[in-house]
Coordinates of C-alpha atoms in Angstrom, one line a residue:
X1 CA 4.2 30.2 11.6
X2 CA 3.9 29.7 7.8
X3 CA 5.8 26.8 6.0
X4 CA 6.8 27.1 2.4
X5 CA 6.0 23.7 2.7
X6 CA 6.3 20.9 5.2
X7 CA 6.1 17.1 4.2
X8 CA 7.8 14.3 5.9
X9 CA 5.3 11.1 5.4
X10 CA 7.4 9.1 2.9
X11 CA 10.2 7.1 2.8
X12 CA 12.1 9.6 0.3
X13 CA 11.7 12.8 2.3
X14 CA 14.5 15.4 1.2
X15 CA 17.2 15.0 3.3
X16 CA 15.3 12.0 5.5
X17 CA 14.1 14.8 7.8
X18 CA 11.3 16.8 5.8
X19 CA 10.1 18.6 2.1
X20 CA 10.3 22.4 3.5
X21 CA 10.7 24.2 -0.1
X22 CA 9.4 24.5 -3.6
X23 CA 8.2 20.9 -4.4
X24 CA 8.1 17.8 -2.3
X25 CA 10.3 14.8 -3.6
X26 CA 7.4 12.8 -4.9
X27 CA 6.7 16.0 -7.2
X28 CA 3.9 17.7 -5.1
X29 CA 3.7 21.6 -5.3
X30 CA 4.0 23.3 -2.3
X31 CA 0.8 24.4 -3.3
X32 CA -0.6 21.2 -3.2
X33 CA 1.2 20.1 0.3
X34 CA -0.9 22.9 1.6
X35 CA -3.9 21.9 0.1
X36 CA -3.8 18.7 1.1
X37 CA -3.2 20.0 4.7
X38 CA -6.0 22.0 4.7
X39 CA -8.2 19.0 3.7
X40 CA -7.0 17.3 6.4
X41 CA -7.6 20.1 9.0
X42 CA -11.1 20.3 7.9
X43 CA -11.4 16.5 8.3
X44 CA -10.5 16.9 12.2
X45 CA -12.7 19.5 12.3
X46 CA -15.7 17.7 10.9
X47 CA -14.9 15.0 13.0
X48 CA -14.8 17.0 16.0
X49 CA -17.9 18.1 15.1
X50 CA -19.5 14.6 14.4
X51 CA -21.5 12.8 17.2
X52 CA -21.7 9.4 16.1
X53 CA -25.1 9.4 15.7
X54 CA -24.7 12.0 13.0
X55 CA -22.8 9.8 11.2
X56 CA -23.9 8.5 7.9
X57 CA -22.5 6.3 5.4
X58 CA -21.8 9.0 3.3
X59 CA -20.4 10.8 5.4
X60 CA -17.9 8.0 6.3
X61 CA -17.0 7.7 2.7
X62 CA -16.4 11.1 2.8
X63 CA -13.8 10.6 5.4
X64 CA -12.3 8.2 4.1
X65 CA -12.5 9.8 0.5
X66 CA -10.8 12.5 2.1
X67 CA -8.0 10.6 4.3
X68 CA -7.4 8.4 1.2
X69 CA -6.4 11.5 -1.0
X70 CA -3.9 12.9 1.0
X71 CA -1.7 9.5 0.9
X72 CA 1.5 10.0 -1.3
X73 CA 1.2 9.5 -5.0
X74 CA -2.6 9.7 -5.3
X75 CA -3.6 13.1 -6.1
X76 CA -1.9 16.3 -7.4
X77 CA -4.7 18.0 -8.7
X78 CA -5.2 21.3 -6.7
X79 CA -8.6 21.9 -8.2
X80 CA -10.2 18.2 -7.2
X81 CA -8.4 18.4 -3.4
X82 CA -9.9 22.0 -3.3
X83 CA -13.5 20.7 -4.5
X84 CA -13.1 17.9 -1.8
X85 CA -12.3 19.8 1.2
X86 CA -15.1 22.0 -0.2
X87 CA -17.6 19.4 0.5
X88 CA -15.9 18.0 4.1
X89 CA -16.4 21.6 5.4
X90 CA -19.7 21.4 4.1
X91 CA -20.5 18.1 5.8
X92 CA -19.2 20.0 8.8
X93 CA -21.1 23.1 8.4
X94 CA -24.2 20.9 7.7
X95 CA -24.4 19.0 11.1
X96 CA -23.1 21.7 13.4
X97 CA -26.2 23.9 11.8
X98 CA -24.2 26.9 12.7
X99 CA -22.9 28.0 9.2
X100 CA -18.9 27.6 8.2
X101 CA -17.2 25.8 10.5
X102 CA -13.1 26.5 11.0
X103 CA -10.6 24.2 9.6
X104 CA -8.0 22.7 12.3
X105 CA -4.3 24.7 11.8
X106 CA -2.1 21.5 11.0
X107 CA 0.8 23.4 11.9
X108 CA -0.4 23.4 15.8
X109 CA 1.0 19.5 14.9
X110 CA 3.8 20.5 12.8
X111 CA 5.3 23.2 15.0
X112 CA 4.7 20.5 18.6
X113 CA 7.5 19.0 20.1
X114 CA 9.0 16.5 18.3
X115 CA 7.6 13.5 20.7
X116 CA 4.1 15.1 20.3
X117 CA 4.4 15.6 16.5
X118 CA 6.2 12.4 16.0
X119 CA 3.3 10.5 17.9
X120 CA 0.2 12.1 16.2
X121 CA 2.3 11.6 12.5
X122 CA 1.7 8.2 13.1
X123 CA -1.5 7.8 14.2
X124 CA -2.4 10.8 11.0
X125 CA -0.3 8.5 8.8
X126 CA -1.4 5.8 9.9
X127 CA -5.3 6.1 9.4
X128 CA -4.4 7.5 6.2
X129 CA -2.8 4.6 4.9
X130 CA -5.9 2.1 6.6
X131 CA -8.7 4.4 5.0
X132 CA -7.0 3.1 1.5
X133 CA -8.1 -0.3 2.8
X134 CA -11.4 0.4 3.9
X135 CA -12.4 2.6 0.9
X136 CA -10.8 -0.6 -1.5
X137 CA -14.0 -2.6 1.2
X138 CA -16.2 -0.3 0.9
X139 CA -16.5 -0.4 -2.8
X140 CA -17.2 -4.0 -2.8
X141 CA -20.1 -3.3 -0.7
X142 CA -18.0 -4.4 2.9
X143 CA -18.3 -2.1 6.0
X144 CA -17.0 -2.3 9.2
X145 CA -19.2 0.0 11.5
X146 CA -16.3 -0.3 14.4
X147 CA -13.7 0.3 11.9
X148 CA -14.9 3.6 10.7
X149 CA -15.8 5.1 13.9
X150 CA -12.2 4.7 14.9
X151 CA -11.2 7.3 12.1
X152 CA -13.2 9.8 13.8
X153 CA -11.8 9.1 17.6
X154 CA -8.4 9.2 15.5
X155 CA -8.7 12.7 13.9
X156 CA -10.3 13.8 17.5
X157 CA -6.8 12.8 19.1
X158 CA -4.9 14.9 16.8
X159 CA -7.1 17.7 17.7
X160 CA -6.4 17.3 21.2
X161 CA -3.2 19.0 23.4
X162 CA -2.5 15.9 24.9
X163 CA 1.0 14.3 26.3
X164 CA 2.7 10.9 25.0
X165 CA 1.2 8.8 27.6
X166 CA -2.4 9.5 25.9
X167 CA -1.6 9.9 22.5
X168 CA 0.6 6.3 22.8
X169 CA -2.6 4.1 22.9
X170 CA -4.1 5.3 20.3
X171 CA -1.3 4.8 18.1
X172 CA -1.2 1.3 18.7
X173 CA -5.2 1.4 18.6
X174 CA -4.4 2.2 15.2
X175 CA -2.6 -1.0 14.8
X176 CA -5.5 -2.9 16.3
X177 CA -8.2 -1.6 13.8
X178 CA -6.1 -1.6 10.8
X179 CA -6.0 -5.7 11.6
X180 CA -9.6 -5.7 11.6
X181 CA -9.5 -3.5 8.6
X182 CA -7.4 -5.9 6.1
X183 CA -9.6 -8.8 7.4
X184 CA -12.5 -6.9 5.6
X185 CA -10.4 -5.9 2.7
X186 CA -9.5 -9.8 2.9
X187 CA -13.3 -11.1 2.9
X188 CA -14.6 -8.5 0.6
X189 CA -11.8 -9.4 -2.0
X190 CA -12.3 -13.7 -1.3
X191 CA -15.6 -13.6 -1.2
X192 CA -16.0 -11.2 -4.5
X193 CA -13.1 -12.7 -6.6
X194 CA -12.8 -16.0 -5.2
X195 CA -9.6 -17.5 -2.9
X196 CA -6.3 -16.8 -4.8
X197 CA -4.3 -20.0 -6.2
X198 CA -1.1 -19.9 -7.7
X199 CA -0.2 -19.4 -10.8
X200 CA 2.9 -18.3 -13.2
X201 CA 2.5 -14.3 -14.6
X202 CA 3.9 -14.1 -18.1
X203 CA 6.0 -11.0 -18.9
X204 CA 5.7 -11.0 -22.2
X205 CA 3.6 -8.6 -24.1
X206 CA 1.6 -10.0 -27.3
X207 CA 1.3 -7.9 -30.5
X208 CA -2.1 -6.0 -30.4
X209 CA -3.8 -3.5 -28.6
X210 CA -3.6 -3.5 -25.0
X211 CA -4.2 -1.4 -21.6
X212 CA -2.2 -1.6 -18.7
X213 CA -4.1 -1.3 -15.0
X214 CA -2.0 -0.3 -12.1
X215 CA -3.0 0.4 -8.4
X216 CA -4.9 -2.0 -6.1
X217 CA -8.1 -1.8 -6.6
X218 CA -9.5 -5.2 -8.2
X219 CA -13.1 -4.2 -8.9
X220 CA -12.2 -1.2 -11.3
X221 CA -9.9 -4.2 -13.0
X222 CA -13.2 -6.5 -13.3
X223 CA -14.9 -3.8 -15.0
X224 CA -12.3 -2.9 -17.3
X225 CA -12.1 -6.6 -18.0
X226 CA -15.9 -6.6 -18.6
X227 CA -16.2 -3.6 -21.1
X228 CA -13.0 -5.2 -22.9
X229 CA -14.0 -8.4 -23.4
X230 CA -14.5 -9.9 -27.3
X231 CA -12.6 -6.3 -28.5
X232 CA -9.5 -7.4 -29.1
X233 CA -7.6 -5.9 -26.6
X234 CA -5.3 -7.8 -23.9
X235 CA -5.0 -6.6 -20.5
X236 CA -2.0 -6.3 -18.3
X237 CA -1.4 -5.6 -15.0
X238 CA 1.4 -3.2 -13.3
X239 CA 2.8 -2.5 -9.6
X240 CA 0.7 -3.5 -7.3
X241 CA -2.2 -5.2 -9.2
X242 CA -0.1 -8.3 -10.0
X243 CA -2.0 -10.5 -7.4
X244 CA -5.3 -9.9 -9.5
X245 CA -4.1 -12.7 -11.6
X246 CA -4.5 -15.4 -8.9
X247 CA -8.4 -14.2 -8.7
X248 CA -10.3 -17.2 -10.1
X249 CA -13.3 -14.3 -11.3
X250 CA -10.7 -12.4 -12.5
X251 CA -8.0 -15.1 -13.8
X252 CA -11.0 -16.4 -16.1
X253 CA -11.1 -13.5 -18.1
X254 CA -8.8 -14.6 -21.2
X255 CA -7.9 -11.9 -22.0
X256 CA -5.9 -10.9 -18.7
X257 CA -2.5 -11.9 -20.3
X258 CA 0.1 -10.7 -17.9
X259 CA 2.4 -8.5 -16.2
X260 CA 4.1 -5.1 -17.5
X261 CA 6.9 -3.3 -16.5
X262 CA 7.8 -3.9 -12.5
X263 CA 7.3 -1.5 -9.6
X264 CA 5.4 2.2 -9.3
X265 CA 9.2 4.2 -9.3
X266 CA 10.1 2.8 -12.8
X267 CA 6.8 4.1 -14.5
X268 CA 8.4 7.4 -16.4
X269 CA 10.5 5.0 -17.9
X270 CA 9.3 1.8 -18.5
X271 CA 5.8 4.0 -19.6
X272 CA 8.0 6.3 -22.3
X273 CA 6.3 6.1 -25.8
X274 CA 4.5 2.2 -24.5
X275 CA 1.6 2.2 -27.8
X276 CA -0.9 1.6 -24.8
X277 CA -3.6 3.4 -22.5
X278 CA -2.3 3.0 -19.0
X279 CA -4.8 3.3 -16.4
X280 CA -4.4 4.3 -12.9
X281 CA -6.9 3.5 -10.1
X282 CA -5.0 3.9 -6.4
X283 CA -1.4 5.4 -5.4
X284 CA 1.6 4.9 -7.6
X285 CA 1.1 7.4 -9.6
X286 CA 4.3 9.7 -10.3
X287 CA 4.6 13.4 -12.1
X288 CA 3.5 12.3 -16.1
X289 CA 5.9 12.8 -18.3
X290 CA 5.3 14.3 -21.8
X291 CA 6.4 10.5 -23.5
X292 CA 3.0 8.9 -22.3
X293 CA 0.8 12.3 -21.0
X294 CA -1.6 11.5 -23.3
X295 CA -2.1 8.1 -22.3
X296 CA -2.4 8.4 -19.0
X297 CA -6.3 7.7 -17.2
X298 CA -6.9 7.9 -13.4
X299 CA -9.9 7.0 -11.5
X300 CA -11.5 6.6 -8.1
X301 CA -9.4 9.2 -6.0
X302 CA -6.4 9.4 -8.2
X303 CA -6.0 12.5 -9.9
X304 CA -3.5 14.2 -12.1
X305 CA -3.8 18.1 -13.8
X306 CA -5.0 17.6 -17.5
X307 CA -5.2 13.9 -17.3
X308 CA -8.7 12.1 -18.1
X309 CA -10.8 11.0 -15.2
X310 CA -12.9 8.4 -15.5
X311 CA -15.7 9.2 -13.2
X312 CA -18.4 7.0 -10.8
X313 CA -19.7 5.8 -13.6
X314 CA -17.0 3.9 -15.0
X315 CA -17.8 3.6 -18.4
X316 CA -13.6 3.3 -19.9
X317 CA -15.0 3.6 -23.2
X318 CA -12.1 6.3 -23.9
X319 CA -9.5 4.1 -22.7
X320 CA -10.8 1.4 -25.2
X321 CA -11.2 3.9 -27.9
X322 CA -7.2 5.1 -27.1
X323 CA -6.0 1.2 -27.0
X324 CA -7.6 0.2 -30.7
X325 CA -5.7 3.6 -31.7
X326 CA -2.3 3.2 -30.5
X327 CA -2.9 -0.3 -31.7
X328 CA -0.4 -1.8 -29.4
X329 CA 3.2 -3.6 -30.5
X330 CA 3.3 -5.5 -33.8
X331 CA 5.0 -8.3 -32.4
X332 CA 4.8 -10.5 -29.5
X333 CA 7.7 -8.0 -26.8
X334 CA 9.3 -10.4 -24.4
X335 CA 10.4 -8.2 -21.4
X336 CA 12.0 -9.3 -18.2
X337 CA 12.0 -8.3 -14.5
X338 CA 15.0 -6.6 -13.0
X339 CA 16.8 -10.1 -12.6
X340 CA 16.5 -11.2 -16.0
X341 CA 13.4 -13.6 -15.3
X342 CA 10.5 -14.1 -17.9
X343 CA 8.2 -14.9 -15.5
X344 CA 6.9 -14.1 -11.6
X345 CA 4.5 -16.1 -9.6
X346 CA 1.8 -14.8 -7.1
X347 CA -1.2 -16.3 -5.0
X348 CA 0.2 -17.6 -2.3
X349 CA -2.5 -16.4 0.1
X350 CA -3.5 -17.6 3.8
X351 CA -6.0 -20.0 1.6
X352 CA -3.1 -21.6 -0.2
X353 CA -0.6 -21.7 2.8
X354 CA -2.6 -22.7 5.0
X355 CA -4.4 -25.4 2.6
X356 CA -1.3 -27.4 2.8
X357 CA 0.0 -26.5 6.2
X358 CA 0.5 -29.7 7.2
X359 CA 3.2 -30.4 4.2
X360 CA 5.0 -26.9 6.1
X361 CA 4.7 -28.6 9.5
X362 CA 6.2 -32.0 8.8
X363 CA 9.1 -29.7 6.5
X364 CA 9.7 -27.6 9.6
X365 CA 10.0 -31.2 12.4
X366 CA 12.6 -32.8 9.9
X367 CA 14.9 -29.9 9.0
X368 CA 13.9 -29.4 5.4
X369 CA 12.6 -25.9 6.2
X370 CA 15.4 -24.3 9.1
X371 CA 13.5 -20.3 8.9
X372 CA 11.2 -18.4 7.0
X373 CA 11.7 -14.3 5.9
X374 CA 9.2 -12.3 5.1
X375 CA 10.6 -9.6 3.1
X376 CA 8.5 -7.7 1.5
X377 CA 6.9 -3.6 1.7
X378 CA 6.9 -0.4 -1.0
X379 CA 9.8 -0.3 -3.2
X380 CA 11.1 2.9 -3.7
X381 CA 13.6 4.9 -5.6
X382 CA 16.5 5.6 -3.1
X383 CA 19.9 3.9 -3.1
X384 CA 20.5 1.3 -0.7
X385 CA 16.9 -0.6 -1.9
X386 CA 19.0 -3.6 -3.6
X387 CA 19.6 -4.7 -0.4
X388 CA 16.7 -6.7 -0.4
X389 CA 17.6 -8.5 -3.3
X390 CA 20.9 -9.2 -2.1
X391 CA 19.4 -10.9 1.1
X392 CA 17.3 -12.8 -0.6
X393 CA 19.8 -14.2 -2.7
X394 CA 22.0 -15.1 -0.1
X395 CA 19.2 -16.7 2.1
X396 CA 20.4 -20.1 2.3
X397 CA 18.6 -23.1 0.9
X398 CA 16.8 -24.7 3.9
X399 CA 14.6 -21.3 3.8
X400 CA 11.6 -19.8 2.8
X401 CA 10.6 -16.3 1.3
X402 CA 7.6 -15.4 1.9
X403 CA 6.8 -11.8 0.4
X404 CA 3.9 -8.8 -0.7
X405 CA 3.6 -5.5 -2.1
X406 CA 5.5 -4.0 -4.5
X407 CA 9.3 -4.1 -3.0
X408 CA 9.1 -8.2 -4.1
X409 CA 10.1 -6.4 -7.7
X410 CA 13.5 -6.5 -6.4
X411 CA 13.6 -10.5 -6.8
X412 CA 10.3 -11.7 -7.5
X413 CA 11.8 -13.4 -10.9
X414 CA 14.5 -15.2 -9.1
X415 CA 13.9 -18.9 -9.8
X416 CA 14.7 -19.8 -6.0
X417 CA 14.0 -23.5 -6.8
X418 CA 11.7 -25.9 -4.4
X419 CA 11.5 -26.8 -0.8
X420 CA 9.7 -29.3 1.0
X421 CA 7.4 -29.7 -2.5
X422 CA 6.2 -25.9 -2.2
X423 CA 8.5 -22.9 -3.9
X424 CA 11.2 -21.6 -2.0
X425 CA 9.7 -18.1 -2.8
X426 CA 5.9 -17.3 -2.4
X427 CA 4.1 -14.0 -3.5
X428 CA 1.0 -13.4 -1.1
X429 CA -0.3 -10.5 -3.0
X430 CA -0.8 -6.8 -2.4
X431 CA 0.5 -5.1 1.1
X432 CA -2.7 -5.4 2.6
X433 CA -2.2 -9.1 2.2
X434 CA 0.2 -8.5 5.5
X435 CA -3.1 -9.9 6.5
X436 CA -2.1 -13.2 4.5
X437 CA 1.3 -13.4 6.6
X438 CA -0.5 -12.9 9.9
X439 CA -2.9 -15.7 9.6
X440 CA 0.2 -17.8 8.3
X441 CA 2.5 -16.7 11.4
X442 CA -0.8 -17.2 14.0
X443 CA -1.1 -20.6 12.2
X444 CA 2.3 -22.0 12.9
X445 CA 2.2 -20.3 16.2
X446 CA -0.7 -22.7 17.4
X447 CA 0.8 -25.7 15.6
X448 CA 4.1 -25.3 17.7
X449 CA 2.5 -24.5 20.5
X450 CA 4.4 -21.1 20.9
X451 CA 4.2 -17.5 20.6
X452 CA 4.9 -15.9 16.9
X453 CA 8.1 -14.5 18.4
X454 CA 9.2 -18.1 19.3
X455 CA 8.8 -18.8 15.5
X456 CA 11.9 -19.1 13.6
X457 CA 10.5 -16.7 11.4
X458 CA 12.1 -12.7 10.7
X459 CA 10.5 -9.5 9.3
X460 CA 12.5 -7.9 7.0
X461 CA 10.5 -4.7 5.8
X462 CA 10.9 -1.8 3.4
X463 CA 8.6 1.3 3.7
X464 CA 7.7 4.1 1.4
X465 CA 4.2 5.3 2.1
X466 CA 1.4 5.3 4.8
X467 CA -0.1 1.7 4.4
X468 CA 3.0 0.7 5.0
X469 CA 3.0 2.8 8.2
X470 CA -0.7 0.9 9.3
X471 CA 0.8 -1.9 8.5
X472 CA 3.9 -1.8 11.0
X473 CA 1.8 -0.5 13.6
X474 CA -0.7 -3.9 13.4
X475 CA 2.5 -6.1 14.0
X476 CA 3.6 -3.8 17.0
X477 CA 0.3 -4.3 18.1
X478 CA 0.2 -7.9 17.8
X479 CA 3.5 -8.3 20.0
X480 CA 5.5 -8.7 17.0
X481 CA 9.4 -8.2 17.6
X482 CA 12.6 -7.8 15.9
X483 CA 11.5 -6.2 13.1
X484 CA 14.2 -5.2 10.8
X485 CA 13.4 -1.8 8.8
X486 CA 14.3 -0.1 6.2
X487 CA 15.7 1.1 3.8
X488 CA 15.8 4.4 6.2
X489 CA 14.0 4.9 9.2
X490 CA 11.0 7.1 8.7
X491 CA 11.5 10.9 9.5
X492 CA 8.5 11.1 11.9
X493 CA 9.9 9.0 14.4
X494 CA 11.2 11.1 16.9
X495 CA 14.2 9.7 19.0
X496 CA 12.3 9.0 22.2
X497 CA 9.8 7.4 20.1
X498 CA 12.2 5.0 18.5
X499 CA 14.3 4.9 21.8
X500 CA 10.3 3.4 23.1
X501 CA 10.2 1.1 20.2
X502 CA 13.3 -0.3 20.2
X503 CA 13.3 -1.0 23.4
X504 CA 9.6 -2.5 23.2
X505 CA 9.7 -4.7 20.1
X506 CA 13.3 -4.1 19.7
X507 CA 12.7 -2.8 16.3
X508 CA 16.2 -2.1 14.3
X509 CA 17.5 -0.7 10.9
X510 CA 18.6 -3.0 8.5
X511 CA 22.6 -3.3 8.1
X512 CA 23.7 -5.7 5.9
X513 CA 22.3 -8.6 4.0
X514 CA 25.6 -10.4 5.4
X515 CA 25.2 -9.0 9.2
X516 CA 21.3 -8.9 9.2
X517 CA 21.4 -12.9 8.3
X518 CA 24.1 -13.9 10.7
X519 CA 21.9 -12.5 13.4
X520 CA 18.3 -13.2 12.5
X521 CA 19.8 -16.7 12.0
X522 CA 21.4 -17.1 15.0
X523 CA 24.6 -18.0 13.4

């Protein structure tokens, strides 16, 4: 059966069941949706075809090149998702030294049962999401041998007929790697860019020429900063690369000023007619818009039609040369986030946290701190997202916030005051930093002598895109309950699925601010 066009791995699916016509939400082509199917069927057949002695480190990087391309927001450039399937089948034809090998038929899991497609969406989604994290490694020169041999046995299970009861572990297995996965990601960024420490962002933009960086990945920012340096151009950071700032080899760059705009959803506006390069180096990227088209750079994976690419080489001489033109504002632009702040904070890290745990210990035996949330995940553009600032503003006092990724933009300038010496609301970074809250959670776990579900600590998660899906499948894996989820459940979960979840980890939807609080707690 031929679809017009199926997509259902984000959070803003049409309809909150699929993208079946003409263009996906997030502005793909249906064109483009099958493109990027097709790269993913050849990427099950190379890895059907793999022995793992045959594998290489190229060959992993092509895997994960290729898994990485297909998340949501990274690339919709037909010609580069063409060229990079070219070379996967070529990989594949290569070690099976039989000539062309045949591409996997992604609808054999689009036209399953619902429990069977449900299952093998998020174990597909899943990896895709974790290969993000272990290509952001792998850059820095950290591999995980273990790690990357589980996106094979991943891709093998999609290939295979098989019921719930098989395909189950391996969705959790997904869980279990992706863990391991953000610890690398963890080391490779620590150990490159030093242990985060707090400090207060600025979002204010000085008169002058400037770039802004936005994605995730922290070495293309180091390079950038590098070429930049004594030219007379400032550097701020969007979205997702906020955290960068709390980076002592990063933060001593002087010329890393900021924070522009907030999160990725409110780029074709808050990018309209900016007198600045922007530069984009991971997901996040939305359809360009003529106001800022010719401004617009991607790297790494990231790719856009007609945009420039800046290629292995990384040489961002043309985004220099475009900055020194556009010359910037000619005044110091004082902006503020969606709560009226001037300023947000960030690097609260496991290193930080758990620095001073003893200060969070002695709060939590004498009743200054009663719970912590973690609320935090993707932002997104559909209705119903302000909830999360509304909790958050209603969390009462004798709380703490602990949050990550780009959904903090909801409230991350809310002055939320002090608790127990240490801010009330603490930024630990990027969503991989889920890492950050584990090692946090574990921590306290031991301290009190209990499990982390004995902790009088709640989830409270939005979702938009895949590592958000790797993510949730790590804490199921780690034994992690009453999740609250939202702002919609995701599409691919089929109702036995969730019916298994729920009654597993007890996973539910968020309500209201109101409700969800009286019950997480316990009031």
């Amino acid at each position: 059966m031929e679809h017009n066009m199926f997509c259902f791995q984000c959070e803003q699916t049409a309809g909150c069941t699929g993208c079946t016509k003409g263009a996906g939400v997030c502005g793909k082509t249906a064109g483009t949706a099958k493109l990027q199917d097709e790269l993913t069927g050849a990427l099950i057949s190379l890895a059907c075809t793999a022995a793992d002695e045959q594998r290489t480190e190229a060959l992993d990087r092509l895997v994960l090149e290729g898994l990485f391309t297909a998340v949501t927001n990274v690339n919709f450039n037909d010609a580069t998702i063409s060229e990079l399937a070219g070379r996967v089948r070529a990989a594949g034809a290569q070690i099976s030294g039989c000539g062309q090998t045949k591409d996997y038929d992604m609808n054999r899991i689009w036209d399953a049962g619902e429990d069977i497609r449900s299952l093998k969406s998020l174990i597909l989604f899943g990896i895709r999401g974790m290969s993000a994290y272990a290509y952001h490694a792998m850059v820095l020169g950290y591999r995980d041998k273990t790690v990357n041999g589980f996106f094979y046995k991943a891709l093998r299970a999609l290939e295979k007929e098989w019921g719930m009861e098989q395909l189950l572990p391996i969705v959790l297995e997904v869980g279990q790697h992706n863990l391991t996965c953000m610890e690398l990601l963890d080391r490779a960024n620590t150990e490159s860019f030093g242990t985060p420490v707090p400090v207060t962002v600025p979002l204010t933009v000085e008169k002058g020429p400037f770039i802004v960086i936005t994605g995730h990945d922290l070495l293309d920012l180091k390079k950038l900063l590098e070429q930049t340096e004594g030219k007379g151009i400032n550097i701020y950071t969007h979205g997702e690369m906020l955290p960068a700032h709390a980076y002592p080899e990063l933060k001593k760059y002087s010329h890393l000023k900021g924070n522009f705009g907030t999160a990725w959803q409110n780029q074709q506006k808050e990018f309209a007619n900016i007198p600045a390069p922007v530069l984009f180096t991971t997901n996040c990227l939305m359809p360009v818009r003529e106001s800022y088209a010719d401004r617009v750079f991607t790297t790494e994976v990231v790719s856009y039609p007609e945009m420039v690419h800046i290629g292995e080489e990384k040489d961002f001489t043309p985004v220099i040369e475009m900055a020194l033109a556009l010359g910037g504002y000619e005044k110091d632009m004082e902006f503020t986030g969606i709560n009226g702040g001037k300023s947000v904070t960030t690097g609260f890290g496991h290193g930080t946290v758990l620095s001073v745990a003893d200060q969070v210990i002695d709060a939590v035996k004498n009743g200054a701190i009663r719970h912590f949330f973690l609320v935090g995940g993707c932002d997104g553009a559909r209705p119903g997202r302000n909830y999360y600032t509304e909790f958050v503003k209603q969390t009462p006092a004798d709380t703490v916030i602990l949050t990550l990724a780009c959904g903090k933009y909801r409230f991350n300038d809310l002055d939320l005051g002090t608790i127990g010496g240490l801010p009330r609301l603490m930024d630990m970074g990027q969503c991989n930093d889920a890492y950050s809250a584990i090692r946090v959670a574990v921590a306290l776990a031991e301290a009190f002598n209990c499990g982390v579900n004995e902790l009088p600590l709640s989830m409270v998660l939005s979702w938009y895109e895949q590592k958000a899906v790797c993510i949730l499948l790590t804490l199921l894996h780690l034994g992690i309950k009453n999740i609250r989820l939202g702002p919609t459940l995701p599409a691919f979960v089929s109702p036995n699925v969730l019916k298994y979840l729920v009654e597993n980890y007890n996973i539910a939807p968020i309500t209201t601010p109101e409700k969800d609080l009286e019950v997480l707690l316990g009031e």
